[in-house]
CSV table of C-alpha atoms in Angstrom, one decimal:
chain,number,residue,atom,x,y,z
A,1,MET,CA,92.7,-48.8,-24.5
A,2,LYS,CA,94.9,-46.6,-21.8
A,3,PHE,CA,95.8,-43.2,-22.6
A,4,VAL,CA,99.6,-42.8,-22.3
A,5,GLU,CA,101.0,-40.0,-20.2
A,6,VAL,CA,104.0,-38.5,-20.8
A,7,THR,CA,106.0,-40.1,-17.7
A,8,ASP,CA,105.0,-43.8,-19.5
A,9,LEU,CA,106.1,-42.3,-22.2
A,10,LEU,CA,109.4,-40.9,-20.6
A,11,GLU,CA,110.0,-44.3,-18.4
A,12,TRP,CA,109.8,-46.3,-21.8
A,13,LEU,CA,112.7,-43.7,-23.0
A,14,ASN,CA,114.8,-43.9,-20.4
A,15,LYS,CA,114.4,-47.5,-18.5
A,16,PRO,CA,117.2,-50.5,-20.2
A,17,THR,CA,116.6,-51.2,-23.0
A,18,HIS,CA,117.6,-55.2,-24.6
A,19,LEU,CA,119.6,-54.3,-28.0
A,20,ILE,CA,118.7,-57.1,-30.4
A,21,ARG,CA,121.5,-57.9,-32.2
A,22,ASP,CA,121.5,-58.9,-35.9
A,23,GLY,CA,122.0,-62.6,-35.3
A,24,GLU,CA,118.7,-62.9,-32.9
A,25,TYR,CA,116.7,-60.9,-36.4
A,26,ASP,CA,114.6,-62.4,-38.2
A,27,ASP,CA,116.0,-62.9,-41.6
A,28,HIS,CA,114.0,-61.5,-43.7
A,29,GLN,CA,114.1,-58.3,-41.8
A,30,GLN,CA,117.2,-58.3,-41.4
A,31,LYS,CA,118.4,-57.9,-45.3
A,32,GLU,CA,116.2,-55.1,-45.7
A,33,LYS,CA,118.7,-52.0,-46.8
A,34,ALA,CA,117.3,-49.2,-44.8
A,35,ILE,CA,117.7,-46.8,-42.1
A,36,PHE,CA,115.3,-48.1,-39.6
A,37,TRP,CA,114.3,-48.9,-36.0
A,38,GLU,CA,111.8,-51.6,-34.6
A,39,TRP,CA,110.7,-51.8,-30.5
A,40,ASP,CA,109.7,-54.7,-28.6
A,41,LEU,CA,107.7,-52.1,-26.1
A,42,GLU,CA,105.9,-55.5,-24.6
A,43,ASN,CA,109.5,-56.7,-24.0
A,44,ASN,CA,111.6,-54.0,-23.8
A,45,ARG,CA,113.3,-54.9,-27.2
A,46,LEU,CA,115.1,-53.0,-29.4
A,47,TYR,CA,116.5,-53.4,-33.2
A,48,LEU,CA,118.7,-50.8,-34.7
A,49,SER,CA,119.2,-51.2,-38.6
A,50,PRO,CA,123.1,-51.7,-39.7
A,51,GLU,CA,121.9,-48.6,-41.5
A,52,LEU,CA,121.0,-46.7,-38.8
A,53,ARG,CA,124.2,-47.7,-36.4
A,54,GLN,CA,126.0,-46.2,-39.4
A,55,LEU,CA,124.2,-43.1,-39.2
A,56,PHE,CA,124.5,-42.4,-35.8
A,57,GLY,CA,128.1,-43.8,-36.3
A,58,TYR,CA,128.7,-46.9,-34.6
A,59,GLY,CA,130.4,-49.9,-36.4
A,60,GLN,CA,129.0,-53.2,-36.9
A,61,ASP,CA,131.4,-54.1,-34.0
A,62,LYS,CA,130.9,-50.6,-32.0
A,63,PRO,CA,128.2,-51.3,-28.9
A,64,VAL,CA,125.9,-48.8,-28.8
A,65,PRO,CA,125.1,-47.3,-25.3
A,66,ILE,CA,121.0,-48.7,-23.9
A,67,GLU,CA,120.2,-46.6,-20.9
A,68,GLY,CA,119.0,-43.5,-22.0
A,69,PHE,CA,119.4,-44.0,-25.7
A,70,TRP,CA,117.0,-41.7,-26.8
A,71,HIS,CA,117.8,-39.1,-25.2
A,72,LYS,CA,121.5,-39.1,-25.7
A,73,HIS,CA,120.8,-38.6,-29.7
A,74,ILE,CA,117.8,-36.7,-30.3
A,75,HIS,CA,118.7,-33.0,-30.4
A,76,PRO,CA,117.4,-31.3,-26.8
A,77,GLU,CA,115.6,-28.5,-28.3
A,78,ASP,CA,113.8,-31.2,-30.6
A,79,LEU,CA,113.2,-33.5,-28.0
A,80,ASN,CA,110.1,-32.7,-26.4
A,81,LYS,CA,108.2,-31.7,-29.7
A,82,VAL,CA,109.3,-35.5,-30.9
A,83,ILE,CA,107.5,-36.9,-27.8
A,84,ASN,CA,104.7,-35.1,-27.6
A,85,HIS,CA,103.7,-35.9,-31.4
A,86,PHE,CA,105.1,-39.4,-30.9
A,87,LEU,CA,102.9,-39.3,-27.9
A,88,ASP,CA,99.8,-38.0,-29.9
A,89,PHE,CA,100.3,-41.1,-32.2
A,90,ILE,CA,100.4,-43.5,-29.4
A,91,ASN,CA,97.0,-42.1,-28.1
A,92,GLY,CA,95.4,-42.4,-31.3
A,93,LEU,CA,95.1,-38.4,-31.4
A,94,LEU,CA,96.8,-38.2,-35.0
A,95,SER,CA,96.8,-40.2,-37.9
A,96,HIS,CA,100.0,-40.6,-39.1
A,97,TYR,CA,103.4,-39.5,-37.4
A,98,GLU,CA,106.1,-37.3,-39.5
A,99,GLN,CA,108.8,-35.3,-38.0
A,100,ILE,CA,112.1,-33.8,-39.0
A,101,PHE,CA,114.3,-33.3,-36.3
A,102,ARG,CA,118.0,-33.5,-35.3
A,103,VAL,CA,120.1,-36.6,-34.1
A,104,ARG,CA,123.5,-36.9,-32.7
A,105,SER,CA,125.7,-39.1,-34.1
A,106,ILE,CA,129.1,-39.6,-31.6
A,107,ASN,CA,131.2,-37.8,-33.2
A,108,GLY,CA,129.0,-34.9,-31.7
A,109,SER,CA,127.4,-33.3,-34.9
A,110,TYR,CA,124.0,-34.0,-35.8
A,111,ILE,CA,121.8,-34.8,-38.6
A,112,TRP,CA,118.9,-34.0,-40.0
A,113,VAL,CA,116.2,-36.8,-40.2
A,114,GLN,CA,113.0,-37.2,-41.2
A,115,SER,CA,111.2,-40.0,-39.0
A,116,ALA,CA,107.7,-41.2,-40.3
A,117,ALA,CA,106.2,-44.2,-38.4
A,118,THR,CA,103.7,-47.2,-37.4
A,119,LEU,CA,102.1,-48.5,-34.5
A,120,LYS,CA,100.8,-51.9,-33.5
A,121,ARG,CA,98.0,-52.9,-30.9
A,122,ASP,CA,96.8,-55.7,-28.8
A,123,ASP,CA,93.4,-56.5,-29.3
A,124,LYS,CA,92.5,-53.8,-26.2
A,125,GLY,CA,94.3,-51.3,-28.6
A,126,GLU,CA,97.7,-50.9,-26.4
A,127,VAL,CA,100.9,-50.2,-28.5
A,128,THR,CA,103.2,-53.5,-28.3
A,129,TRP,CA,105.2,-53.0,-31.5
A,130,ALA,CA,106.4,-49.7,-32.8
A,131,LYS,CA,109.1,-48.8,-36.2
A,132,SER,CA,110.1,-45.9,-38.2
A,133,TYR,CA,112.2,-45.2,-40.8
A,134,TYR,CA,114.4,-42.6,-41.4
A,135,THR,CA,115.8,-40.1,-44.3
A,136,ASP,CA,118.8,-38.2,-43.6
A,137,VAL,CA,117.3,-34.9,-44.7
A,138,THR,CA,120.3,-32.8,-43.1
A,139,THR,CA,121.5,-31.6,-47.0
A,140,LEU,CA,118.5,-30.4,-48.2
A,141,LYS,CA,117.7,-28.6,-44.6
A,142,GLU,CA,120.4,-26.5,-45.9
A,143,GLN,CA,119.2,-25.8,-48.9
A,144,LYS,CA,117.2,-22.0,-49.9
A,145,GLY,CA,114.8,-22.4,-49.2
A,146,TYR,CA,114.2,-25.8,-46.9
A,147,THR,CA,114.0,-24.2,-43.7
A,148,LYS,CA,111.1,-22.0,-44.9
A,149,LEU,CA,109.0,-25.4,-45.5
A,150,GLY,CA,110.2,-26.6,-42.8
A,151,SER,CA,108.6,-24.4,-40.5
A,152,ASP,CA,105.9,-24.9,-38.1
A,153,LYS,CA,103.8,-22.4,-40.7
A,154,TYR,CA,104.4,-24.1,-43.2
A,155,ARG,CA,104.8,-27.9,-42.3
A,156,ASN,CA,101.4,-27.4,-41.4
A,157,LEU,CA,100.2,-25.8,-44.9
A,158,PHE,CA,101.7,-28.9,-46.9
A,159,GLN,CA,101.0,-31.8,-44.6
A,160,ASN,CA,97.4,-30.9,-44.2
A,161,SER,CA,96.7,-29.7,-47.4
A,162,MET,CA,93.5,-31.4,-50.0
A,163,ILE,CA,96.0,-31.0,-52.4
A,164,ALA,CA,98.8,-33.7,-53.5
A,165,MET,CA,102.3,-32.2,-52.4
A,166,VAL,CA,105.9,-32.9,-53.3
A,167,ARG,CA,109.5,-31.8,-54.2
A,168,ASN,CA,111.3,-33.7,-56.4
A,169,ASP,CA,115.4,-33.9,-57.1
A,170,LEU,CA,115.7,-32.2,-61.1
A,171,ALA,CA,118.3,-34.5,-61.7
A,172,THR,CA,117.4,-37.6,-60.6
A,173,GLY,CA,113.7,-37.7,-60.1
A,174,ASP,CA,114.0,-38.9,-56.6
A,175,ILE,CA,111.6,-37.9,-54.2
A,176,LEU,CA,112.7,-35.5,-51.4
A,177,GLU,CA,109.5,-34.5,-50.0
A,178,ALA,CA,105.3,-35.6,-49.9
A,179,ASN,CA,103.2,-34.9,-47.7
A,180,ASP,CA,100.2,-37.8,-46.9
A,181,LYS,CA,97.4,-36.5,-49.4
A,182,PHE,CA,100.4,-37.5,-52.7
A,183,TRP,CA,101.1,-41.0,-51.4
A,184,ASP,CA,97.8,-41.7,-50.8
A,185,LEU,CA,96.7,-40.6,-54.0
A,186,PHE,CA,99.2,-43.2,-55.9
A,187,SER,CA,98.7,-45.4,-52.5
A,188,ILE,CA,102.6,-45.8,-51.4
A,189,SER,CA,102.9,-48.1,-48.7
A,190,LEU,CA,105.0,-46.2,-46.0
A,191,ASP,CA,107.9,-49.0,-47.3
A,192,LYS,CA,108.7,-48.3,-50.7
A,193,ARG,CA,108.5,-44.3,-50.1
A,194,ASN,CA,111.9,-43.9,-49.5
A,195,ALA,CA,113.2,-45.7,-52.5
A,196,THR,CA,110.7,-44.1,-54.8
A,197,LYS,CA,111.4,-41.5,-58.3
A,198,CYS,CA,108.5,-39.5,-59.9
A,199,GLN,CA,109.2,-41.6,-62.9
A,200,ASP,CA,108.3,-44.8,-61.1
A,201,ILE,CA,105.1,-43.1,-60.3
A,202,ILE,CA,103.6,-41.0,-63.6
A,203,GLY,CA,106.0,-43.4,-66.2
A,204,GLU,CA,109.1,-42.2,-68.1
A,205,LYS,CA,106.9,-40.4,-71.0
A,206,HIS,CA,104.8,-38.3,-68.3
A,207,ALA,CA,108.0,-37.4,-66.5
A,208,LYS,CA,110.6,-36.1,-69.6
A,209,LEU,CA,107.6,-34.5,-70.8
A,210,ILE,CA,106.9,-32.2,-67.8
A,211,PHE,CA,111.1,-32.1,-67.0
A,212,ASP,CA,111.7,-30.2,-70.8
A,213,LEU,CA,108.4,-28.5,-70.1
A,214,LEU,CA,110.5,-26.8,-66.6
A,215,LYS,CA,113.4,-26.4,-68.2
A,216,ASN,CA,111.8,-24.7,-71.4
A,217,GLU,CA,109.3,-22.5,-69.6
A,218,GLY,CA,110.0,-22.3,-65.7
A,219,SER,CA,106.9,-23.9,-64.9
A,220,ILE,CA,103.5,-25.5,-65.5
A,221,ASP,CA,99.8,-24.8,-64.8
A,222,ASN,CA,97.1,-26.9,-65.1
A,223,LEU,CA,98.9,-30.1,-67.4
A,224,GLU,CA,96.3,-32.7,-67.7
A,225,LEU,CA,98.1,-36.5,-67.5
A,226,GLU,CA,96.5,-40.1,-67.6
A,227,ILE,CA,98.1,-42.6,-65.6
A,228,LYS,CA,97.1,-45.8,-67.5
A,229,ASP,CA,97.2,-49.4,-65.7
A,230,TRP,CA,96.7,-47.9,-62.0
A,231,GLY,CA,94.2,-49.3,-60.2
A,232,PRO,CA,91.1,-50.9,-62.6
A,233,THR,CA,91.1,-47.2,-64.3
A,234,SER,CA,92.8,-44.8,-65.9
A,235,LEU,CA,94.0,-42.2,-62.9
A,236,TRP,CA,93.4,-38.6,-64.3
A,237,ILE,CA,96.1,-35.7,-62.7
A,238,SER,CA,96.4,-32.1,-63.0
A,239,PHE,CA,100.2,-31.0,-62.5
A,240,GLY,CA,101.7,-27.5,-61.4
A,241,ALA,CA,104.6,-27.0,-61.2
A,242,ILE,CA,107.4,-24.3,-60.0
A,243,LEU,CA,111.3,-25.0,-61.3
A,244,TYR,CA,113.8,-23.8,-58.1
A,245,GLU,CA,116.8,-24.3,-61.0
A,246,GLU,CA,120.0,-22.8,-58.1
A,247,GLU,CA,118.8,-25.5,-55.7
A,248,GLY,CA,118.0,-28.1,-58.5
A,249,VAL,CA,114.4,-28.8,-57.0
A,250,VAL,CA,110.8,-29.1,-58.7
A,251,ASP,CA,108.1,-28.2,-56.1
A,252,CYS,CA,105.1,-30.2,-57.7
A,253,ILE,CA,101.0,-30.0,-56.7
A,254,ILE,CA,98.8,-32.3,-58.4
A,255,LYS,CA,94.5,-32.7,-58.1
A,256,ASP,CA,93.2,-36.3,-58.9
A,257,ILE,CA,90.1,-35.1,-62.0
A,258,THR,CA,89.9,-38.5,-62.0
A,259,GLU,CA,85.9,-37.8,-61.6
A,260,THR,CA,85.8,-34.6,-63.4
A,261,LYS,CA,86.8,-35.9,-66.3
A,262,SER,CA,84.9,-38.9,-66.7
A,263,SER,CA,82.0,-37.2,-65.8
A,264,LEU,CA,83.0,-34.4,-69.0
A,265,ILE,CA,83.8,-37.6,-70.7
A,266,GLU,CA,80.2,-39.0,-70.1
A,267,LEU,CA,78.8,-35.4,-70.8
A,268,GLN,CA,80.7,-34.8,-74.0
A,269,LYS,CA,79.0,-38.9,-74.7
A,270,VAL,CA,75.4,-37.7,-73.6
A,271,ASN,CA,75.8,-34.4,-75.7
A,272,PHE,CA,77.3,-36.6,-78.6
A,273,GLU,CA,73.9,-38.9,-78.5
A,274,LEU,CA,71.4,-36.1,-77.9
A,275,ASP,CA,72.5,-34.7,-81.2
A,276,SER,CA,72.4,-38.1,-82.7
A,277,PHE,CA,69.4,-38.5,-81.0
A,278,ILE,CA,67.1,-34.9,-82.0
A,279,TYR,CA,68.7,-35.7,-85.8
A,280,HIS,CA,67.6,-39.1,-86.6
A,281,SER,CA,64.8,-39.6,-84.3
A,282,SER,CA,63.2,-36.0,-86.4
A,283,HIS,CA,64.1,-37.7,-89.8
A,284,ASP,CA,62.5,-40.6,-88.7
A,285,LEU,CA,59.4,-39.3,-87.2
A,286,ARG,CA,59.3,-36.6,-91.0
A,287,SER,CA,59.5,-40.1,-92.9
A,288,PRO,CA,56.5,-41.3,-92.6
A,289,LEU,CA,54.9,-37.9,-91.7
A,290,ARG,CA,56.0,-37.3,-95.9
A,291,SER,CA,54.6,-40.5,-97.0
A,292,ILE,CA,51.3,-39.9,-95.3
A,293,LEU,CA,50.4,-36.8,-96.4
A,294,GLY,CA,51.7,-37.8,-100.3
A,295,LEU,CA,49.3,-40.9,-99.8
A,296,ILE,CA,47.0,-38.5,-99.2
A,297,ASP,CA,47.0,-36.5,-101.8
A,298,VAL,CA,47.2,-39.9,-104.1
A,299,PHE,CA,44.1,-40.9,-102.3
A,300,ARG,CA,41.9,-37.2,-103.1
A,301,LEU,CA,42.3,-37.7,-106.4
A,302,GLU,CA,42.5,-41.7,-107.8
A,303,LYS,CA,39.4,-42.6,-108.8
A,304,ASP,CA,40.2,-46.0,-108.4
A,305,GLU,CA,38.6,-48.2,-104.8
A,306,LYS,CA,41.6,-50.7,-105.6
A,307,ILE,CA,44.3,-47.6,-105.5
A,308,LYS,CA,42.3,-46.2,-102.6
A,309,LEU,CA,42.4,-49.3,-100.8
A,310,GLU,CA,46.1,-49.5,-100.9
A,311,CYS,CA,46.6,-45.7,-100.1
A,312,ILE,CA,44.8,-46.9,-96.6
A,313,SER,CA,47.2,-49.9,-96.0
A,314,LYS,CA,49.8,-48.1,-96.8
A,315,ILE,CA,49.0,-45.0,-94.5
A,316,LYS,CA,47.6,-48.1,-91.7
A,317,SER,CA,51.8,-49.2,-92.4
A,318,SER,CA,53.1,-45.8,-91.7
A,319,VAL,CA,51.2,-44.7,-88.5
A,320,LYS,CA,52.6,-48.0,-87.4
A,321,ARG,CA,55.9,-46.9,-88.3
A,322,LEU,CA,55.2,-44.2,-86.3
A,323,ASP,CA,53.7,-45.9,-83.1
A,324,SER,CA,56.6,-48.2,-83.0
A,325,LEU,CA,58.9,-45.7,-83.3
A,326,VAL,CA,57.0,-43.0,-80.4
A,327,ILE,CA,57.1,-46.3,-78.2
A,328,ASP,CA,61.0,-47.0,-78.4
A,329,LEU,CA,61.3,-42.6,-77.7
A,330,LEU,CA,59.1,-43.2,-74.2
A,331,SER,CA,61.6,-46.5,-73.5
A,332,ILE,CA,64.3,-44.0,-73.8
A,333,SER,CA,62.8,-41.7,-71.8
A,334,ARG,CA,61.1,-44.0,-69.4
A,335,ASN,CA,64.4,-46.0,-68.8
A,336,ASP,CA,66.2,-43.0,-67.5
A,337,ARG,CA,63.7,-41.2,-65.2
A,338,VAL,CA,62.0,-44.3,-63.4
A,339,ASN,CA,63.0,-47.0,-61.1
A,340,ASP,CA,60.4,-49.6,-60.7
A,341,PRO,CA,60.3,-51.6,-57.5
A,342,HIS,CA,61.7,-54.5,-58.1
A,343,VAL,CA,59.2,-57.5,-58.0
A,344,SER,CA,58.6,-61.9,-58.7
A,345,ILE,CA,59.8,-63.2,-61.9
A,346,ASN,CA,58.3,-65.9,-63.4
A,347,PHE,CA,60.1,-66.5,-66.7
A,348,MET,CA,57.8,-69.1,-68.4
A,349,VAL,CA,54.9,-66.8,-68.4
A,350,GLU,CA,57.1,-63.9,-69.6
A,351,ILE,CA,58.9,-65.8,-72.2
A,352,ASN,CA,55.9,-66.9,-73.6
A,353,SER,CA,54.1,-64.0,-73.7
A,354,SER,CA,56.6,-62.5,-75.6
A,355,ILE,CA,56.4,-65.6,-78.3
A,356,THR,CA,52.6,-65.3,-78.5
A,357,SER,CA,52.9,-61.5,-79.2
A,358,TYR,CA,55.7,-61.6,-81.9
A,359,TYR,CA,55.0,-65.4,-83.5
A,360,TYR,CA,51.5,-65.1,-85.1
A,361,THR,CA,51.5,-61.3,-86.1
A,362,ARG,CA,54.2,-62.2,-89.4
A,363,ASP,CA,54.4,-65.5,-91.6
A,364,ASN,CA,56.4,-67.8,-89.8
A,365,GLU,CA,56.0,-71.4,-92.0
A,366,GLY,CA,58.6,-73.9,-91.2
A,367,LEU,CA,60.0,-71.2,-88.0
A,368,GLU,CA,60.4,-73.3,-84.6
A,369,ILE,CA,60.0,-71.6,-81.2
A,370,ILE,CA,62.6,-73.9,-78.3
A,371,THR,CA,62.1,-72.9,-74.5
A,372,ASN,CA,64.1,-74.3,-71.8
A,373,ILE,CA,63.5,-73.1,-68.5
A,374,HIS,CA,65.1,-73.9,-65.4
A,375,GLN,CA,63.7,-71.7,-62.5
A,376,PRO,CA,63.9,-73.8,-59.7
A,377,VAL,CA,64.2,-70.7,-56.5
A,378,GLU,CA,62.2,-67.1,-57.3
A,379,PHE,CA,63.9,-64.4,-59.3
A,380,PHE,CA,63.8,-60.2,-58.2
A,381,SER,CA,63.9,-57.4,-60.9
A,382,ASP,CA,62.4,-54.3,-62.5
A,383,LEU,CA,60.1,-56.7,-64.7
A,384,THR,CA,59.5,-53.9,-67.2
A,385,ARG,CA,63.2,-53.8,-68.0
A,386,ILE,CA,63.0,-57.6,-68.1
A,387,ARG,CA,60.1,-57.6,-70.5
A,388,VAL,CA,62.0,-54.3,-72.9
A,389,ILE,CA,64.7,-57.3,-73.3
A,390,LEU,CA,62.5,-60.3,-74.3
A,391,ASN,CA,60.3,-58.7,-76.3
A,392,ASN,CA,63.6,-56.8,-78.4
A,393,LEU,CA,65.3,-59.9,-78.7
A,394,ILE,CA,62.7,-62.2,-79.5
A,395,SER,CA,60.8,-59.7,-81.8
A,396,ASN,CA,64.1,-59.6,-84.0
A,397,ALA,CA,65.3,-63.4,-83.9
A,398,ILE,CA,61.7,-64.0,-85.4
A,399,LYS,CA,61.8,-60.9,-87.5
A,400,TYR,CA,65.2,-61.7,-89.2
A,401,ARG,CA,65.0,-65.2,-89.8
A,402,SER,CA,66.4,-67.1,-92.8
A,403,ARG,CA,63.7,-67.8,-95.0
A,404,HIS,CA,65.4,-69.0,-97.3
A,405,LYS,CA,66.8,-72.2,-95.4
A,406,GLU,CA,64.5,-75.4,-95.0
A,407,TYR,CA,64.3,-75.2,-90.8
A,408,SER,CA,64.6,-72.5,-88.9
A,409,TYR,CA,64.7,-72.0,-84.7
A,410,VAL,CA,64.7,-69.5,-82.4
A,411,LYS,CA,65.5,-71.1,-79.0
A,412,VAL,CA,65.0,-69.3,-75.3
A,413,ASP,CA,67.1,-71.0,-73.2
A,414,VAL,CA,67.0,-69.3,-69.2
A,415,THR,CA,68.7,-70.9,-66.2
A,416,VAL,CA,67.8,-69.4,-62.9
A,417,ASP,CA,69.8,-69.2,-59.1
A,418,GLU,CA,70.3,-67.9,-56.3
A,419,GLU,CA,72.1,-65.4,-57.6
A,420,LYS,CA,71.2,-64.8,-61.0
A,421,ALA,CA,69.4,-65.2,-64.0
A,422,ILE,CA,71.5,-66.8,-67.4
A,423,ILE,CA,69.5,-65.5,-70.5
A,424,GLU,CA,70.7,-67.1,-74.1
A,425,ILE,CA,68.4,-66.4,-76.7
A,426,GLU,CA,69.7,-67.8,-80.7
A,427,ASP,CA,69.1,-68.5,-83.7
A,428,ASN,CA,70.0,-69.3,-87.2
A,429,GLY,CA,68.6,-66.9,-89.3
A,430,GLU,CA,70.7,-63.6,-91.3
A,431,GLY,CA,73.3,-63.0,-88.6
A,432,ILE,CA,75.0,-60.1,-88.1
A,433,GLU,CA,78.5,-58.9,-90.6
A,434,ALA,CA,81.7,-58.8,-88.3
A,435,SER,CA,82.5,-55.3,-89.1
A,436,LYS,CA,79.4,-54.1,-87.8
A,437,MET,CA,79.3,-56.2,-84.4
A,438,PRO,CA,80.7,-53.6,-83.0
A,439,HIS,CA,78.0,-51.0,-83.3
A,440,ILE,CA,74.8,-52.6,-82.9
A,441,PHE,CA,74.3,-51.7,-79.6
A,442,ASP,CA,74.5,-47.7,-81.1
A,443,MET,CA,72.0,-45.3,-81.5
A,444,PHE,CA,69.4,-45.7,-84.7
A,445,TYR,CA,72.1,-48.4,-85.9
A,446,ARG,CA,70.8,-50.6,-88.5
A,447,ALA,CA,72.6,-54.0,-89.0
A,448,THR,CA,71.0,-55.0,-91.8
A,449,GLU,CA,69.5,-53.3,-95.1
A,450,LYS,CA,66.3,-55.5,-95.0
A,451,SER,CA,66.1,-54.3,-91.0
A,452,GLU,CA,62.3,-52.1,-91.1
A,453,GLY,CA,62.7,-50.4,-87.0
A,454,SER,CA,64.2,-47.1,-86.3
A,455,GLY,CA,67.2,-49.0,-84.9
A,456,LEU,CA,66.5,-48.2,-80.9
A,457,GLY,CA,66.2,-51.3,-80.7
A,458,LEU,CA,69.1,-52.9,-79.7
A,459,TYR,CA,70.3,-49.4,-78.3
A,460,ILE,CA,67.5,-49.4,-75.4
A,461,VAL,CA,68.3,-53.3,-74.8
A,462,LYS,CA,72.1,-52.2,-74.0
A,463,LYS,CA,70.6,-48.8,-72.0
A,464,VAL,CA,67.9,-51.3,-70.2
A,465,ALA,CA,70.9,-53.9,-69.1
A,466,ASP,CA,73.1,-51.4,-67.8
A,467,LYS,CA,70.6,-50.5,-65.3
A,468,LEU,CA,70.1,-54.6,-64.0
A,469,ASN,CA,74.1,-54.5,-64.4
A,470,ALA,CA,73.7,-57.6,-66.6
A,471,GLU,CA,76.0,-58.3,-68.5
A,472,ILE,CA,75.7,-59.1,-72.0
A,473,LYS,CA,77.7,-61.8,-74.5
A,474,VAL,CA,76.9,-61.2,-78.3
A,475,ARG,CA,78.4,-64.1,-80.7
A,476,SER,CA,76.9,-63.8,-84.3
A,477,GLU,CA,77.9,-65.6,-88.1
A,478,GLU,CA,76.4,-64.0,-91.1
A,479,LEU,CA,74.0,-66.1,-92.4
A,480,GLU,CA,74.0,-68.0,-89.9
A,481,GLY,CA,72.9,-66.9,-86.6
A,482,THR,CA,73.6,-65.3,-83.5
A,483,ASN,CA,73.2,-65.6,-80.1
A,484,PHE,CA,72.1,-63.2,-77.1
A,485,LYS,CA,73.4,-63.8,-73.5
A,486,PHE,CA,72.5,-62.2,-70.6
A,487,VAL,CA,73.7,-62.6,-66.8
A,488,ILE,CA,71.6,-60.5,-64.9
A,489,PRO,CA,71.9,-60.2,-60.9
A,490,ASN,CA,68.8,-61.7,-58.5
A,491,THR,CA,67.9,-59.0,-56.4
A,492,LYS,CA,66.1,-60.8,-54.2
């Protein structure tokens, strides 16, 4: 990129410029109602919008003198500052251009304008086109306190602050001035800034709340607001403001607290889950232990060998419940702590292993297991987590089959391609009540009174799926059956 010198810029500013008339200008751009100029530097062609000509005092029919146009109209005291700032912008030393300076109308009076410019560059990085929007801020400059804000010291603090800052008109909500952090926070493009009002950004409801608080109290400190429908998620802001009633303006500072708020919500959720986890796990651990203690006492006092054998059998069942709960608790802990390397997974092998593990442990007469696996490419993922999903869902489908039906089935379909694996596990078992569907992935939630488990199985499945960035869809109808569908990314 060629570095533009002051002499180059002065030559551009002084040499004659062809003025593009409205009839020669692009029809779409010509309809834009704004105070702006566009400068084609390659062909030295300049377009002044009708609104800009009116600001300078030129009517529609009054000719505009071209030669030395900028020197004639920018105040001599501001000219060097404007040229140097624009030069730094052209040379890439500044990421944005925004200046407040005086321009002279043809009747000799000066007007304060706020200028914000954009550039276009060619493949070599040289500037070929420039456009600048002007806003008349003469009235604002005359207001008490505005000159102080406009001074270099406060301008630098205002513009380079890491916090969004904005000044609004109290009566209309119009944005009188804002720093780049504000525009960036709310993703407002340069061409829309002149017509933006406070209520357009934060909503009528929030704007009314803010102005009511200011009128009653004069200031606001750390008011948290949720701006909904702002991009893919809500935007949370912390809002502070001071009302200058005599001047009719409101100075505001705004901090983006979306991440902090999300972390706080997540922390509250984790604390709730932890409390629930401790309560339920301690209850579920004590229940079989108390059962074992009671059975031991019966065993010691009982003389009948048959009853003693029955006690042993029940103690064994309680120990299995304890063991299952401990395994579930370890699965939760491991899922949060450990990330195994992703390996190639053969779904035929893993599904057959899961079916074998659970099919022969129960009375499964009349139950048919149907598998349909289409895996033409390698699939890579976390094998341990995939096994957790398959084992939990297949064991649930087998465990909660409908024993009153003549024909029961569990169907497992897997389709793999380069991007993902789609796993569907369907049964015609007991199904889940519609009212219980929103809670099936909650910790310690049992969807049926017949449940023999800890209520952690589907909770673990959901946590594991989240770690795999998997999508889950569930369809179920009570007494008809359930369908779980997982879409898991292939990390090959």
